C-alpha positions as semicolon CSV with decimal commas, in nm:
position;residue;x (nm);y (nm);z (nm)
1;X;0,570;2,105;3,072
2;X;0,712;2,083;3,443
3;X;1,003;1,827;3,395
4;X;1,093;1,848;3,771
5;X;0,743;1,655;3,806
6;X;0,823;1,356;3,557
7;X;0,858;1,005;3,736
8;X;1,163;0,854;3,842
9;X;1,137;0,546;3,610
10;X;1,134;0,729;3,301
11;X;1,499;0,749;3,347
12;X;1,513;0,352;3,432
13;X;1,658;0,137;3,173
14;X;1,371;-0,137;3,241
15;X;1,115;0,133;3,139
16;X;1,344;0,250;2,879
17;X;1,406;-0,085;2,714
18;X;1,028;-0,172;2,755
19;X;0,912;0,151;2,593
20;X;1,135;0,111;2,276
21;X;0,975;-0,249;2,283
22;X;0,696;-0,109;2,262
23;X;0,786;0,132;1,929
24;X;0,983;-0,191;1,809
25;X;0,618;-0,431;1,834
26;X;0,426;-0,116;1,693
27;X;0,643;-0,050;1,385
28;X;0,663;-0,470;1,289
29;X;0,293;-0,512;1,308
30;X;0,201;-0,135;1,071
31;X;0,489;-0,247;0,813
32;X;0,341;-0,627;0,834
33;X;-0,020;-0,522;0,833
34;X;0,051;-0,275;0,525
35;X;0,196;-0,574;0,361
36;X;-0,090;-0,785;0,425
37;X;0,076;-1,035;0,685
38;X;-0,063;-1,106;1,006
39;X;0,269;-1,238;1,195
40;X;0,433;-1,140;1,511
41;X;0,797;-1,039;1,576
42;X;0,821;-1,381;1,759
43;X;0,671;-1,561;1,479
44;X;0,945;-1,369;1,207
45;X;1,226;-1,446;1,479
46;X;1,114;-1,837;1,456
47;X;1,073;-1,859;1,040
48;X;1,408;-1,732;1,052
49;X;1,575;-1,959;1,291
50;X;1,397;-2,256;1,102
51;X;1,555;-2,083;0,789
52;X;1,872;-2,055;0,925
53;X;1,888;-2,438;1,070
54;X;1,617;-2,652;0,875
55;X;1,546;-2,939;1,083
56;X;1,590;-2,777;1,405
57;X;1,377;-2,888;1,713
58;X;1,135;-2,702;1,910
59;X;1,327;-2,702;2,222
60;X;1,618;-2,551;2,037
61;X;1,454;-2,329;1,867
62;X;1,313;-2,184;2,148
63;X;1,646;-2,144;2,309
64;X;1,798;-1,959;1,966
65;X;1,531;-1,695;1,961
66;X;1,550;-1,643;2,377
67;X;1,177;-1,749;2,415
68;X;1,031;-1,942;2,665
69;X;1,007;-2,327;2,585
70;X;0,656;-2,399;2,739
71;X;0,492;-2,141;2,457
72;X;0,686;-2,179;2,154
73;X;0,486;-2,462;2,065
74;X;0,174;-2,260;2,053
75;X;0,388;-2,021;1,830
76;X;0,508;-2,314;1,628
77;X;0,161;-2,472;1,586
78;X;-0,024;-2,094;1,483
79;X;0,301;-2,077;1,189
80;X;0,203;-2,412;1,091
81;X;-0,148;-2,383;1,069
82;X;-0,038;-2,075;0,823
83;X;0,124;-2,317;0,600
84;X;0,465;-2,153;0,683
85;X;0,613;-2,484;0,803
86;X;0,596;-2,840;0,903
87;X;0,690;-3,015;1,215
88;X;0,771;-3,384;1,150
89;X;0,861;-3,665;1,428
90;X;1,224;-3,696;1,446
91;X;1,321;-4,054;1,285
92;X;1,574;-4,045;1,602
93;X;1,359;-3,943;1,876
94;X;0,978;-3,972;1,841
95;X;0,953;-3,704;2,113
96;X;1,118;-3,411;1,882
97;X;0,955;-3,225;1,671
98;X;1,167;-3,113;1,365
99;X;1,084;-2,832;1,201
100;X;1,130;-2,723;0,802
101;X;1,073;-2,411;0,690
102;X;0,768;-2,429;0,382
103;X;0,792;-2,282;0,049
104;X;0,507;-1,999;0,198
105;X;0,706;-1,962;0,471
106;X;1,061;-1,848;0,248
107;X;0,800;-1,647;0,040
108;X;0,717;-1,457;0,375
109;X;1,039;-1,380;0,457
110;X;1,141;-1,300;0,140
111;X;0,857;-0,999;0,133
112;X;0,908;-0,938;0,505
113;X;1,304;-0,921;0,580
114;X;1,317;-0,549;0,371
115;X;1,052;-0,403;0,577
116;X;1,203;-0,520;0,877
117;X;1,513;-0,394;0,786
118;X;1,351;-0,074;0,774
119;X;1,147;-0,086;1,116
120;X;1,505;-0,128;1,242
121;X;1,612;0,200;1,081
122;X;1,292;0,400;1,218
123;X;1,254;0,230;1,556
124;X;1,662;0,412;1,619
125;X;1,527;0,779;1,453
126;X;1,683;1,065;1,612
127;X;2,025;0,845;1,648
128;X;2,298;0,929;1,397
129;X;2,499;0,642;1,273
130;X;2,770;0,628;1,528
131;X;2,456;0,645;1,782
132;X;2,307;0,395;1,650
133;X;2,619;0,137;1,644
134;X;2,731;0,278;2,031
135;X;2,348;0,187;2,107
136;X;2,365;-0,158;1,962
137;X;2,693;-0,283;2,080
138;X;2,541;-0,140;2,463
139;X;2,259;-0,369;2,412
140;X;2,431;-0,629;2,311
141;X;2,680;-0,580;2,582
142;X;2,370;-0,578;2,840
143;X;2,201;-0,850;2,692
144;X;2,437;-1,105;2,681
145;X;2,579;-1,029;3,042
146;X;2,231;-1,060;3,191
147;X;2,092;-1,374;3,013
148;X;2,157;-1,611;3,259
149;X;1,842;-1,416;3,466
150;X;1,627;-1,443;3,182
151;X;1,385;-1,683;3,225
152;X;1,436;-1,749;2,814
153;X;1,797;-1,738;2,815
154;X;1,963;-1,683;2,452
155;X;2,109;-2,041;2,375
156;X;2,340;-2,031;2,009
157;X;2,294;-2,345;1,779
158;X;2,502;-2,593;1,790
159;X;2,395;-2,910;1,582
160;X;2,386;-3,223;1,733
């Protein structure tokens, strides 16, 4: 193979990042399709939010998994229609939707948190241990210093 005719971008971090997304997406939906699930990685990331904070609202959950607020009600109302949990009128504010996880939906993520834990493992292969941790701490380095461009900025929980 003639290296000195590869592209320019496959040394750019946005193609980088986008093609480990892409191993990341692959390796979620094979462990979750072996296991009989049909969920995305967005989907997991919002059970476990609602897990994390029962009662949380839509808006805020979309901030605490960095995903845009105009679609995570779509995402919301597919994880619903599963019967993995409810979204009730807030006695408060009839405009929030609060969210509880269902008993389906702590079953789920009861059989699904080991194999993600493992898609972790694979999607770093080829990184030894000190690799791996140098890796994550640069990510989470880059991450958190460029999510005021995203246009689904990371926002932590903070109750109300």
């Amino acid at each position: 193979m003639n290296f000195e005719d590869d592209l320019p971008i496959y040394s750019m971090p946005g193609h980088l990042i986008r093609r480990l997304n892409q191993v990341s997406v692959s390796l979620f939906h094979d462990e979750c399709s072996r296991a009989g699930y049909d969920l995305t990685p967005v989907q997991y990331a919002a059970l476990k939010a609602v897990e994390r904070h029962p009662g949380i609202d839509q808006a805020t959950l979309a901030g605490v998994i960095a995903y845009d607020r105009t679609t995570i009600g779509g995402v919301v109302g597919r994880l619903e229609d599963k019967g993995l949990l409810r979204r009730d009128p807030s006695p408060e504010d009839r405009r929030l939707r609060l969210l509880t996880l269902e008993p389906a939906g702590a079953a789920v993520i009861a059989d699904l948190d080991p194999l993600v834990w493992r898609t972790q493992d694979l999607m770093l292969t080829g990184l030894d241990s000190g690799e791996r941790a140098q890796l994550l701490h640069l990510l989470e380095k880059a991450a958190e210093a460029g999510n005021d461009f995203s246009r689904a900025p990371l926002r932590r929980y903070s109750p109300r």
